[in-house]
mmCIF file of C-alpha atoms in Angstrom:
data_model
loop_
_atom_site.group_PDB
_atom_site.id
_atom_site.type_symbol
_atom_site.label_atom_id
_atom_site.label_comp_id
_atom_site.label_asym_id
_atom_site.label_seq_id
_atom_site.Cartn_x
_atom_site.Cartn_y
_atom_site.Cartn_z
ATOM 1 C CA MET W 582 -7.183 27.184 -18.423
ATOM 2 C CA SER W 583 -7.378 26.681 -14.674
ATOM 3 C CA SER W 584 -4.278 27.027 -12.523
ATOM 4 C CA SER W 585 -3.252 25.786 -9.090
ATOM 5 C CA ASP W 586 -0.230 25.524 -6.828
ATOM 6 C CA VAL W 587 -0.178 21.725 -7.050
ATOM 7 C CA LEU W 588 -1.758 19.393 -9.584
ATOM 8 C CA ILE W 589 -1.951 15.719 -8.602
ATOM 9 C CA ILE W 590 -2.261 12.961 -11.189
ATOM 10 C CA GLY W 591 -4.182 10.080 -9.634
ATOM 11 C CA ALA W 592 -6.940 9.862 -7.032
ATOM 12 C CA GLY W 593 -5.960 6.693 -5.232
ATOM 13 C CA ALA W 594 -4.716 6.297 -1.664
ATOM 14 C CA ILE W 595 -1.479 8.187 -2.293
ATOM 15 C CA GLY W 596 -2.910 10.941 -4.489
ATOM 16 C CA SER W 597 -5.783 11.627 -2.103
ATOM 17 C CA ALA W 598 -3.423 11.815 0.883
ATOM 18 C CA VAL W 599 -1.140 14.246 -0.967
ATOM 19 C CA ALA W 600 -4.191 16.336 -1.877
ATOM 20 C CA TYR W 601 -5.482 16.414 1.696
ATOM 21 C CA TYR W 602 -2.174 17.364 3.258
ATOM 22 C CA CYS W 603 -1.393 19.956 0.590
ATOM 23 C CA THR W 604 -4.651 21.734 1.395
ATOM 24 C CA GLN W 605 -3.714 21.529 5.078
ATOM 25 C CA GLN W 606 -0.516 23.358 4.156
ATOM 26 C CA GLY W 607 -2.556 26.115 2.508
ATOM 27 C CA LEU W 608 -1.812 25.100 -1.080
ATOM 28 C CA ASP W 609 -4.314 25.409 -3.918
ATOM 29 C CA VAL W 610 -4.850 21.889 -5.268
ATOM 30 C CA THR W 611 -6.253 20.231 -8.376
ATOM 31 C CA VAL W 612 -6.583 16.439 -8.733
ATOM 32 C CA VAL W 613 -7.069 14.761 -12.121
ATOM 33 C CA GLU W 614 -8.097 11.110 -12.290
ATOM 34 C CA ALA W 615 -8.383 9.018 -15.463
ATOM 35 C CA GLY W 616 -11.271 7.021 -14.025
ATOM 36 C CA LYS W 617 -12.946 7.334 -10.655
ATOM 37 C CA PRO W 618 -11.372 7.821 -7.204
ATOM 38 C CA ALA W 619 -10.004 4.575 -5.754
ATOM 39 C CA GLY W 620 -11.110 2.855 -8.935
ATOM 40 C CA GLU W 621 -7.990 0.769 -9.418
ATOM 41 C CA THR W 622 -5.270 -0.313 -6.966
ATOM 42 C CA SER W 623 -6.916 1.218 -3.900
ATOM 43 C CA SER W 624 -10.091 -0.821 -4.338
ATOM 44 C CA LYS W 625 -8.410 -4.109 -5.260
ATOM 45 C CA GLY W 626 -6.224 -4.772 -2.218
ATOM 46 C CA GLU W 627 -6.545 -5.764 1.416
ATOM 47 C CA GLY W 628 -6.248 -2.445 3.245
ATOM 48 C CA HIS W 629 -3.292 -3.357 5.414
ATOM 49 C CA VAL W 630 -1.692 -0.787 7.689
ATOM 50 C CA ARG W 631 1.187 -3.049 8.619
ATOM 51 C CA ILE W 632 4.510 -2.808 10.337
ATOM 52 C CA SER W 633 5.126 -6.575 10.512
ATOM 53 C CA ASP W 634 6.125 -6.998 6.859
ATOM 54 C CA LYS W 635 8.654 -4.161 6.821
ATOM 55 C CA THR W 636 12.358 -5.050 6.865
ATOM 56 C CA LEU W 637 14.073 -2.057 5.204
ATOM 57 C CA ALA W 638 15.019 0.759 7.598
ATOM 58 C CA PRO W 639 13.619 3.682 5.536
ATOM 59 C CA GLU W 640 10.285 1.939 4.969
ATOM 60 C CA ILE W 641 10.031 1.014 8.644
ATOM 61 C CA GLU W 642 10.545 4.663 9.572
ATOM 62 C CA LEU W 643 7.918 5.747 7.044
ATOM 63 C CA ALA W 644 5.469 3.077 8.239
ATOM 64 C CA GLN W 645 5.888 4.087 11.877
ATOM 65 C CA TYR W 646 5.381 7.740 10.968
ATOM 66 C CA SER W 647 2.274 6.935 8.949
ATOM 67 C CA LEU W 648 0.858 4.792 11.746
ATOM 68 C CA SER W 649 1.336 7.666 14.169
ATOM 69 C CA LEU W 650 -0.704 9.936 11.883
ATOM 70 C CA TYR W 651 -3.575 7.458 11.652
ATOM 71 C CA ARG W 652 -3.580 7.095 15.428
ATOM 72 C CA ASP W 653 -3.228 10.768 16.321
ATOM 73 C CA GLU W 654 -4.125 13.633 14.002
ATOM 74 C CA LEU W 655 -6.331 11.446 11.759
ATOM 75 C CA SER W 656 -7.975 9.546 14.621
ATOM 76 C CA GLU W 657 -11.209 11.530 14.260
ATOM 77 C CA GLN W 658 -11.544 10.086 10.753
ATOM 78 C CA ALA W 659 -11.079 6.448 11.825
ATOM 79 C CA ASP W 660 -14.777 5.580 11.691
ATOM 80 C CA TYR W 661 -15.071 6.976 8.178
ATOM 81 C CA TRP W 662 -12.610 4.433 6.831
ATOM 82 C CA ASP W 663 -13.168 1.513 9.239
ATOM 83 C CA TYR W 664 -9.780 1.759 10.905
ATOM 84 C CA GLN W 665 -9.141 -1.202 13.203
ATOM 85 C CA LEU W 666 -6.074 -1.854 15.361
ATOM 86 C CA ARG W 667 -6.220 -5.656 15.501
ATOM 87 C CA GLY W 668 -2.610 -6.743 15.714
ATOM 88 C CA GLY W 669 -0.861 -9.095 13.340
ATOM 89 C CA VAL W 670 0.202 -12.670 13.952
ATOM 90 C CA MET W 671 3.056 -14.172 11.954
ATOM 91 C CA VAL W 672 3.139 -17.978 11.876
ATOM 92 C CA SER W 673 6.069 -20.302 11.207
ATOM 93 C CA SER W 674 5.220 -23.871 10.257
ATOM 94 C CA THR W 675 8.756 -25.319 10.401
ATOM 95 C CA ASP W 676 11.792 -24.927 12.626
ATOM 96 C CA ALA W 677 13.747 -23.482 9.701
ATOM 97 C CA SER W 678 11.035 -20.898 9.055
ATOM 98 C CA LEU W 679 10.930 -20.040 12.758
ATOM 99 C CA GLU W 680 14.696 -19.525 12.834
ATOM 100 C CA SER W 681 14.403 -17.176 9.850
ATOM 101 C CA LEU W 682 11.586 -15.287 11.589
ATOM 102 C CA HIS W 683 13.742 -14.913 14.726
ATOM 103 C CA SER W 684 16.496 -13.376 12.602
ATOM 104 C CA THR W 685 14.078 -10.940 10.955
ATOM 105 C CA ILE W 686 12.587 -9.941 14.294
ATOM 106 C CA ALA W 687 16.025 -9.215 15.757
ATOM 107 C CA LYS W 688 16.619 -6.708 12.943
ATOM 108 C CA GLN W 689 13.126 -5.232 13.260
ATOM 109 C CA ARG W 690 13.537 -4.696 16.999
ATOM 110 C CA GLN W 691 16.780 -2.810 16.401
ATOM 111 C CA LEU W 692 14.757 -0.488 14.168
ATOM 112 C CA GLY W 693 12.079 0.107 16.786
ATOM 113 C CA ILE W 694 9.336 -2.360 15.835
ATOM 114 C CA GLU W 695 7.395 -3.747 18.780
ATOM 115 C CA VAL W 696 7.018 -7.525 18.477
ATOM 116 C CA GLU W 697 6.428 -10.413 20.883
ATOM 117 C CA MET W 698 7.665 -13.923 20.171
ATOM 118 C CA LEU W 699 5.059 -16.647 20.649
ATOM 119 C CA ASP W 700 5.519 -20.320 21.438
ATOM 120 C CA VAL W 701 3.080 -22.889 20.079
ATOM 121 C CA GLN W 702 0.760 -22.689 23.089
ATOM 122 C CA GLN W 703 0.621 -18.878 23.022
ATOM 123 C CA LEU W 704 0.013 -18.944 19.281
ATOM 124 C CA ARG W 705 -2.907 -21.325 19.586
ATOM 125 C CA GLU W 706 -4.381 -19.297 22.454
ATOM 126 C CA LEU W 707 -4.521 -16.297 20.116
ATOM 127 C CA GLU W 708 -5.712 -18.285 17.083
ATOM 128 C CA PRO W 709 -7.284 -21.606 18.185
ATOM 129 C CA ALA W 710 -8.292 -22.606 14.643
ATOM 130 C CA LEU W 711 -4.722 -22.649 13.333
ATOM 131 C CA THR W 712 -3.318 -25.876 11.968
ATOM 132 C CA ALA W 713 -1.554 -28.092 14.478
ATOM 133 C CA GLU W 714 1.507 -28.004 12.213
ATOM 134 C CA VAL W 715 3.053 -24.858 13.648
ATOM 135 C CA ALA W 716 6.454 -24.285 15.215
ATOM 136 C CA GLY W 717 5.862 -20.838 16.696
ATOM 137 C CA GLY W 718 5.243 -17.282 15.692
ATOM 138 C CA ALA W 719 5.123 -13.624 16.648
ATOM 139 C CA LEU W 720 2.600 -10.948 17.575
ATOM 140 C CA TYR W 721 2.864 -7.445 16.111
ATOM 141 C CA PRO W 722 0.458 -5.339 18.208
ATOM 142 C CA ASP W 723 0.652 -2.273 15.935
ATOM 143 C CA ASP W 724 -0.687 -3.930 12.779
ATOM 144 C CA ALA W 725 -4.018 -2.459 11.689
ATOM 145 C CA ARG W 726 -6.342 -2.289 8.714
ATOM 146 C CA LEU W 727 -8.728 0.119 7.012
ATOM 147 C CA ALA W 728 -10.978 0.321 3.954
ATOM 148 C CA PRO W 729 -8.936 2.124 1.264
ATOM 149 C CA PRO W 730 -11.896 3.231 -0.921
ATOM 150 C CA LYS W 731 -13.506 4.845 2.113
ATOM 151 C CA MET W 732 -10.234 6.500 3.056
ATOM 152 C CA VAL W 733 -9.820 7.921 -0.450
ATOM 153 C CA THR W 734 -13.395 9.202 -0.461
ATOM 154 C CA ARG W 735 -12.999 10.899 2.906
ATOM 155 C CA LEU W 736 -9.589 12.466 2.227
ATOM 156 C CA LEU W 737 -10.809 13.904 -1.080
ATOM 157 C CA GLU W 738 -13.952 15.170 0.617
ATOM 158 C CA LEU W 739 -11.877 16.946 3.266
ATOM 159 C CA ALA W 740 -9.544 18.342 0.615
ATOM 160 C CA GLN W 741 -12.477 19.677 -1.402
ATOM 161 C CA GLN W 742 -13.930 21.281 1.697
ATOM 162 C CA THR W 743 -10.665 23.232 1.869
ATOM 163 C CA GLY W 744 -10.817 24.297 -1.777
ATOM 164 C CA ALA W 745 -9.338 21.412 -3.772
ATOM 165 C CA ARG W 746 -10.820 20.619 -7.192
ATOM 166 C CA LEU W 747 -11.341 17.043 -8.398
ATOM 167 C CA HIS W 748 -11.696 16.142 -12.080
ATOM 168 C CA THR W 749 -12.630 12.505 -12.747
ATOM 169 C CA GLN W 750 -12.661 10.762 -16.148
ATOM 170 C CA THR W 751 -9.779 13.073 -17.033
ATOM 171 C CA ARG W 752 -6.835 11.301 -18.637
ATOM 172 C CA VAL W 753 -3.429 12.976 -18.847
ATOM 173 C CA THR W 754 -2.185 13.007 -22.447
ATOM 174 C CA GLY W 755 0.872 15.252 -22.139
ATOM 175 C CA PHE W 756 2.616 17.972 -20.185
ATOM 176 C CA LEU W 757 2.756 21.743 -20.470
ATOM 177 C CA ARG W 758 6.210 23.303 -20.366
ATOM 178 C CA ASP W 759 8.018 26.580 -19.997
ATOM 179 C CA GLY W 760 11.375 25.677 -21.497
ATOM 180 C CA GLU W 761 12.479 22.505 -19.700
ATOM 181 C CA ARG W 762 10.189 23.036 -16.711
ATOM 182 C CA VAL W 763 6.838 21.261 -16.392
ATOM 183 C CA THR W 764 4.092 23.808 -15.787
ATOM 184 C CA GLY W 765 0.967 21.656 -15.987
ATOM 185 C CA VAL W 766 -0.727 18.879 -17.912
ATOM 186 C CA GLN W 767 -2.677 18.333 -21.086
ATOM 187 C CA THR W 768 -5.720 16.117 -20.558
ATOM 188 C CA SER W 769 -8.725 14.668 -22.344
ATOM 189 C CA ARG W 770 -10.687 17.568 -20.815
ATOM 190 C CA GLY W 771 -8.337 20.427 -21.501
ATOM 191 C CA ASP W 772 -5.167 21.913 -20.073
ATOM 192 C CA PHE W 773 -4.398 22.555 -16.403
ATOM 193 C CA SER W 774 -1.448 24.674 -15.283
ATOM 194 C CA ALA W 775 0.284 24.294 -11.930
ATOM 195 C CA GLY W 776 3.353 25.316 -10.027
ATOM 196 C CA ALA W 777 4.125 21.658 -9.349
ATOM 197 C CA VAL W 778 2.779 18.422 -10.853
ATOM 198 C CA VAL W 779 2.700 15.274 -8.686
ATOM 199 C CA ASN W 780 2.790 11.897 -10.406
ATOM 200 C CA ALA W 781 0.697 9.650 -8.149
ATOM 201 C CA GLY W 782 -0.349 7.329 -10.945
ATOM 202 C CA GLY W 783 0.256 4.077 -9.068
ATOM 203 C CA PRO W 784 1.209 1.238 -11.429
ATOM 204 C CA TRP W 785 0.793 3.654 -14.353
ATOM 205 C CA SER W 786 3.368 6.078 -12.913
ATOM 206 C CA GLY W 787 6.074 4.911 -15.273
ATOM 207 C CA GLN W 788 3.863 5.694 -18.267
ATOM 208 C CA VAL W 789 2.932 9.094 -16.837
ATOM 209 C CA ALA W 790 6.587 9.945 -16.246
ATOM 210 C CA LYS W 791 7.464 8.953 -19.794
ATOM 211 C CA LEU W 792 4.991 11.533 -21.111
ATOM 212 C CA ALA W 793 7.062 14.155 -19.313
ATOM 213 C CA GLY W 794 10.367 12.778 -20.572
ATOM 214 C CA ALA W 795 11.206 11.397 -17.133
ATOM 215 C CA TYR W 796 12.025 7.894 -15.942
ATOM 216 C CA VAL W 797 10.264 6.271 -12.999
ATOM 217 C CA PRO W 798 10.982 2.510 -12.805
ATOM 218 C CA VAL W 799 7.527 1.425 -11.636
ATOM 219 C CA GLU W 800 5.873 -1.683 -13.073
ATOM 220 C CA PRO W 801 2.489 -3.291 -12.379
ATOM 221 C CA ARG W 802 2.625 -6.248 -9.989
ATOM 222 C CA ARG W 803 -0.611 -8.211 -10.052
ATOM 223 C CA GLY W 804 -2.131 -9.521 -6.847
ATOM 224 C CA TYR W 805 -5.320 -11.460 -6.075
ATOM 225 C CA VAL W 806 -7.552 -11.364 -3.006
ATOM 226 C CA LEU W 807 -10.349 -13.863 -2.263
ATOM 227 C CA VAL W 808 -13.427 -13.397 -0.064
ATOM 228 C CA THR W 809 -15.349 -16.182 1.656
ATOM 229 C CA GLU W 810 -18.947 -16.427 2.740
ATOM 230 C CA ALA W 811 -19.816 -15.015 6.164
ATOM 231 C CA THR W 812 -18.940 -17.446 8.934
ATOM 232 C CA GLU W 813 -18.644 -17.695 12.693
ATOM 233 C CA PRO W 814 -15.639 -15.785 14.105
ATOM 234 C CA ARG W 815 -12.630 -18.100 13.928
ATOM 235 C CA VAL W 816 -9.859 -15.707 12.876
ATOM 236 C CA PHE W 817 -9.063 -12.959 15.381
ATOM 237 C CA HIS W 818 -5.983 -11.191 14.009
ATOM 238 C CA GLU W 819 -4.430 -10.545 10.663
ATOM 239 C CA VAL W 820 -2.622 -13.871 10.322
ATOM 240 C CA SER W 821 0.280 -14.364 7.914
ATOM 241 C CA ALA W 822 2.591 -17.228 7.141
ATOM 242 C CA ALA W 823 6.184 -16.216 7.822
ATOM 243 C CA GLU W 824 6.959 -16.852 4.147
ATOM 244 C CA TYR W 825 5.032 -13.633 3.434
ATOM 245 C CA LEU W 826 8.157 -11.699 4.429
ATOM 246 C CA ASP W 827 10.078 -13.363 1.597
ATOM 247 C CA THR W 828 7.449 -12.837 -1.092
ATOM 248 C CA VAL W 829 6.992 -9.160 -0.206
ATOM 249 C CA SER W 830 10.713 -8.511 -0.604
ATOM 250 C CA SER W 831 11.190 -10.739 -3.642
ATOM 251 C CA SER W 832 11.971 -9.331 -7.076
ATOM 252 C CA GLU W 833 10.918 -12.455 -8.956
ATOM 253 C CA ALA W 834 8.446 -11.905 -11.764
ATOM 254 C CA ASP W 835 6.846 -15.351 -11.607
ATOM 255 C CA LEU W 836 3.798 -16.157 -9.483
ATOM 256 C CA GLN W 837 4.467 -16.234 -5.753
ATOM 257 C CA GLY W 838 2.105 -16.580 -2.860
ATOM 258 C CA SER W 839 1.937 -16.890 0.904
ATOM 259 C CA ALA W 840 -1.013 -17.096 3.245
ATOM 260 C CA VAL W 841 -2.579 -13.921 4.660
ATOM 261 C CA ILE W 842 -5.951 -14.384 6.359
ATOM 262 C CA GLU W 843 -8.154 -11.944 8.235
ATOM 263 C CA ALA W 844 -11.808 -11.646 9.200
ATOM 264 C CA LEU W 845 -13.768 -8.627 8.005
ATOM 265 C CA PRO W 846 -16.368 -6.739 10.077
ATOM 266 C CA SER W 847 -18.974 -8.372 7.806
ATOM 267 C CA ARG W 848 -17.785 -11.790 9.123
ATOM 268 C CA GLU W 849 -16.458 -12.698 5.700
ATOM 269 C CA ILE W 850 -12.831 -13.779 5.579
ATOM 270 C CA LEU W 851 -10.284 -12.149 3.322
ATOM 271 C CA LEU W 852 -7.689 -14.491 1.821
ATOM 272 C CA GLY W 853 -4.414 -13.471 0.202
ATOM 273 C CA SER W 854 -1.869 -13.125 -1.143
ATOM 274 C CA SER W 855 -0.273 -13.504 -4.568
ATOM 275 C CA ARG W 856 2.287 -11.547 -6.552
ATOM 276 C CA GLU W 857 3.378 -11.716 -10.182
ATOM 277 C CA ARG W 858 4.728 -9.283 -12.745
ATOM 278 C CA MET W 859 3.129 -9.782 -16.137
ATOM 279 C CA GLY W 860 2.291 -6.283 -17.268
ATOM 280 C CA PHE W 861 -1.351 -5.272 -17.140
ATOM 281 C CA SER W 862 -2.547 -8.711 -18.225
ATOM 282 C CA ALA W 863 -5.783 -10.106 -16.807
ATOM 283 C CA GLU W 864 -5.039 -13.597 -18.128
ATOM 284 C CA GLY W 865 -4.167 -16.701 -16.138
ATOM 285 C CA GLY W 866 -5.658 -15.837 -12.775
ATOM 286 C CA LYS W 867 -6.741 -19.380 -11.875
ATOM 287 C CA ALA W 868 -3.229 -20.364 -10.796
ATOM 288 C CA ALA W 869 -3.106 -17.455 -8.336
ATOM 289 C CA VAL W 870 -6.582 -18.213 -6.979
ATOM 290 C CA ASP W 871 -5.717 -21.888 -6.504
ATOM 291 C CA LEU W 872 -2.435 -21.024 -4.785
ATOM 292 C CA ILE W 873 -4.106 -18.620 -2.360
ATOM 293 C CA THR W 874 -6.813 -21.182 -1.584
ATOM 294 C CA ARG W 875 -4.289 -23.949 -0.850
ATOM 295 C CA ASN W 876 -2.127 -21.734 1.331
ATOM 296 C CA ALA W 877 -5.090 -20.477 3.347
ATOM 297 C CA GLN W 878 -6.525 -23.944 3.902
ATOM 298 C CA THR W 879 -3.112 -25.228 4.997
ATOM 299 C CA LEU W 880 -2.875 -22.546 7.664
ATOM 300 C CA PHE W 881 -6.553 -22.746 8.713
ATOM 301 C CA PRO W 882 -7.953 -26.209 7.857
ATOM 302 C CA PHE W 883 -11.547 -25.155 8.651
ATOM 303 C CA LEU W 884 -11.479 -23.056 5.483
ATOM 304 C CA GLN W 885 -11.845 -26.261 3.469
ATOM 305 C CA ASP W 886 -15.514 -26.164 4.484
ATOM 306 C CA VAL W 887 -16.031 -22.435 3.863
ATOM 307 C CA GLN W 888 -17.175 -21.310 0.439
ATOM 308 C CA ILE W 889 -15.223 -18.705 -1.501
ATOM 309 C CA VAL W 890 -17.772 -16.273 -2.924
ATOM 310 C CA GLY W 891 -15.615 -13.731 -4.695
ATOM 311 C CA SER W 892 -12.190 -12.780 -5.966
ATOM 312 C CA ARG W 893 -10.573 -9.633 -7.260
ATOM 313 C CA PHE W 894 -7.208 -8.665 -8.583
ATOM 314 C CA GLY W 895 -5.386 -5.407 -8.884
ATOM 315 C CA PHE W 896 -2.094 -4.017 -10.076
ATOM 316 C CA ARG W 897 0.280 -2.684 -7.439
ATOM 317 C CA PRO W 898 3.067 -0.184 -8.230
ATOM 318 C CA TYR W 899 6.234 -2.291 -8.002
ATOM 319 C CA SER W 900 9.502 -0.487 -7.264
ATOM 320 C CA PRO W 901 12.698 -2.419 -8.091
ATOM 321 C CA ASP W 902 14.316 -1.801 -4.693
ATOM 322 C CA HIS W 903 11.019 -2.175 -2.780
ATOM 323 C CA LEU W 904 11.061 1.390 -1.508
ATOM 324 C CA PRO W 905 8.507 4.064 -2.432
ATOM 325 C CA ILE W 906 9.558 6.806 -4.834
ATOM 326 C CA ILE W 907 8.777 10.175 -3.251
ATOM 327 C CA GLY W 908 10.129 13.593 -4.133
ATOM 328 C CA PRO W 909 11.097 15.894 -6.981
ATOM 329 C CA ASP W 910 12.030 14.226 -10.238
ATOM 330 C CA ALA W 911 15.767 14.258 -10.767
ATOM 331 C CA ALA W 912 15.614 15.221 -14.451
ATOM 332 C CA VAL W 913 12.395 17.144 -15.052
ATOM 333 C CA GLU W 914 11.934 20.365 -13.093
ATOM 334 C CA GLY W 915 8.421 20.898 -11.790
ATOM 335 C CA LEU W 916 7.594 17.170 -11.744
ATOM 336 C CA TRP W 917 7.261 15.344 -8.439
ATOM 337 C CA ASN W 918 6.672 11.647 -7.790
ATOM 338 C CA ALA W 919 4.680 9.785 -5.152
ATOM 339 C CA THR W 920 4.539 6.153 -6.182
ATOM 340 C CA GLY W 921 6.118 2.699 -5.870
ATOM 341 C CA HIS W 922 4.382 1.676 -2.651
ATOM 342 C CA GLU W 923 3.410 -1.767 -4.024
ATOM 343 C CA GLY W 924 0.737 -3.313 -1.783
ATOM 344 C CA ALA W 925 1.464 -0.990 1.149
ATOM 345 C CA GLY W 926 -0.118 2.146 -0.295
ATOM 346 C CA ALA W 927 -2.991 2.350 2.181
ATOM 347 C CA GLY W 928 -0.684 1.970 5.156
ATOM 348 C CA LEU W 929 1.950 4.407 3.907
ATOM 349 C CA ALA W 930 -0.439 6.943 2.380
ATOM 350 C CA ALA W 931 -0.777 9.284 5.347
ATOM 351 C CA GLY W 932 2.960 9.549 5.909
ATOM 352 C CA SER W 933 3.819 9.868 2.234
ATOM 353 C CA GLY W 934 1.153 12.508 1.700
ATOM 354 C CA LYS W 935 2.136 14.662 4.626
ATOM 355 C CA LEU W 936 5.875 14.529 3.942
ATOM 356 C CA LEU W 937 5.473 15.477 0.299
ATOM 357 C CA ALA W 938 3.038 18.263 1.169
ATOM 358 C CA GLN W 939 5.535 19.680 3.645
ATOM 359 C CA VAL W 940 8.259 19.837 1.003
ATOM 360 C CA LEU W 941 5.905 21.265 -1.638
ATOM 361 C CA SER W 942 4.922 24.051 0.749
ATOM 362 C CA GLY W 943 8.538 24.888 1.524
ATOM 363 C CA SER W 944 8.532 23.413 5.025
ATOM 364 C CA PRO W 945 11.157 20.944 6.283
ATOM 365 C CA PRO W 946 9.735 17.397 6.209
ATOM 366 C CA ASP W 947 9.309 15.463 9.445
ATOM 367 C CA LEU W 948 11.431 12.637 7.984
ATOM 368 C CA ASN W 949 14.407 12.586 5.657
ATOM 369 C CA LEU W 950 13.065 11.848 2.171
ATOM 370 C CA ALA W 951 16.490 11.168 0.643
ATOM 371 C CA PRO W 952 16.106 7.340 0.734
ATOM 372 C CA PHE W 953 12.943 7.662 -1.363
ATOM 373 C CA SER W 954 14.308 10.163 -3.886
ATOM 374 C CA PRO W 955 13.794 9.364 -7.592
ATOM 375 C CA ALA W 956 17.429 10.433 -8.036
ATOM 376 C CA ARG W 957 18.608 7.093 -6.653
ATOM 377 C CA PHE W 958 17.921 5.441 -10.005
ATOM 378 C CA ILE W 959 20.095 7.779 -12.071
ATOM 379 C CA SER W 960 23.334 6.049 -11.067
ATOM 380 C CA ARG W 961 22.070 2.885 -12.734
ATOM 381 C CA GLY W 962 21.874 4.632 -16.081
ATOM 382 C CA GLU W 963 18.136 4.158 -16.049
ATOM 383 C CA ARG W 964 17.140 7.556 -17.282
ATOM 384 C CA GLY W 965 15.334 7.516 -20.611
#
């Protein structure tokens, strides 16, 4: 039975970032993945590294920290994962929506987000193909994007170069224990012992925690993304309808959607977004696809003449208070959690990974992790 300082369950954006930063802290690392790296959530999303859609103070702080890592100490890796600092444009189509956006921006500015208000003329100068039915908007210069599968591949590669071990097609079936303390995992390919076990199972984190007798209130939230044929450049930023802020922060289970449009380096256009909580069901996707298509064409009318050539959906790890869950489990000693990032996993991965690695190595974290602690759910009586 192999042993390591830290065993990470899940090789997606979060798990790979935890693995990389743990090796940077000098820890011996093992990663077990039920399928293949970036095979689920990390390959089914849009790759946003956004600050514009953040409204909660702790998440804003985490997003800013993560952005600083991508820009600074991880900047040499940018080409490996197609990192692009393009800026984000938020668009309001009505006066009421614009007033709501102004209110959100006032709060964001107090929390340190850089944002520039745009009148209709400025908005159309940045995005000439926008519908004429706009009331105004805002520019977030720090919004960026990357390719999550490439990021996962590179971070795991770097971790392995520093001694980490990766086991794919290895499903966790149970936990090893010494009394009440978790000391490793049982898997479809044998047992692995570890000083600490990190649950980075994405939308499956709740199921993983249950195997250990813990409670992590993460559910799958399904989201679709559409891809068009290659076309002439007509979208120059990551453009979102202001309603996106409401759908991101909503706790409704029913289908919701708001327009998010961006051009890819391949000249295809990525269209989003939708959200719905319906378990791990793959049924009923046409409604989401139709909603995304309508919203995108309303914001950019030229898209009515551009063919959609593909669609994909994935399950994002939904957290009931819309904050990630990062830190030691409150009930099960030896178990740690790094999950609940919903659709922001790629953007928050670097920060989440480094902070958790610092704590696991015994170093003080660069940010206070208390707002993300799994212990915050105990007061609700939600411990199984």
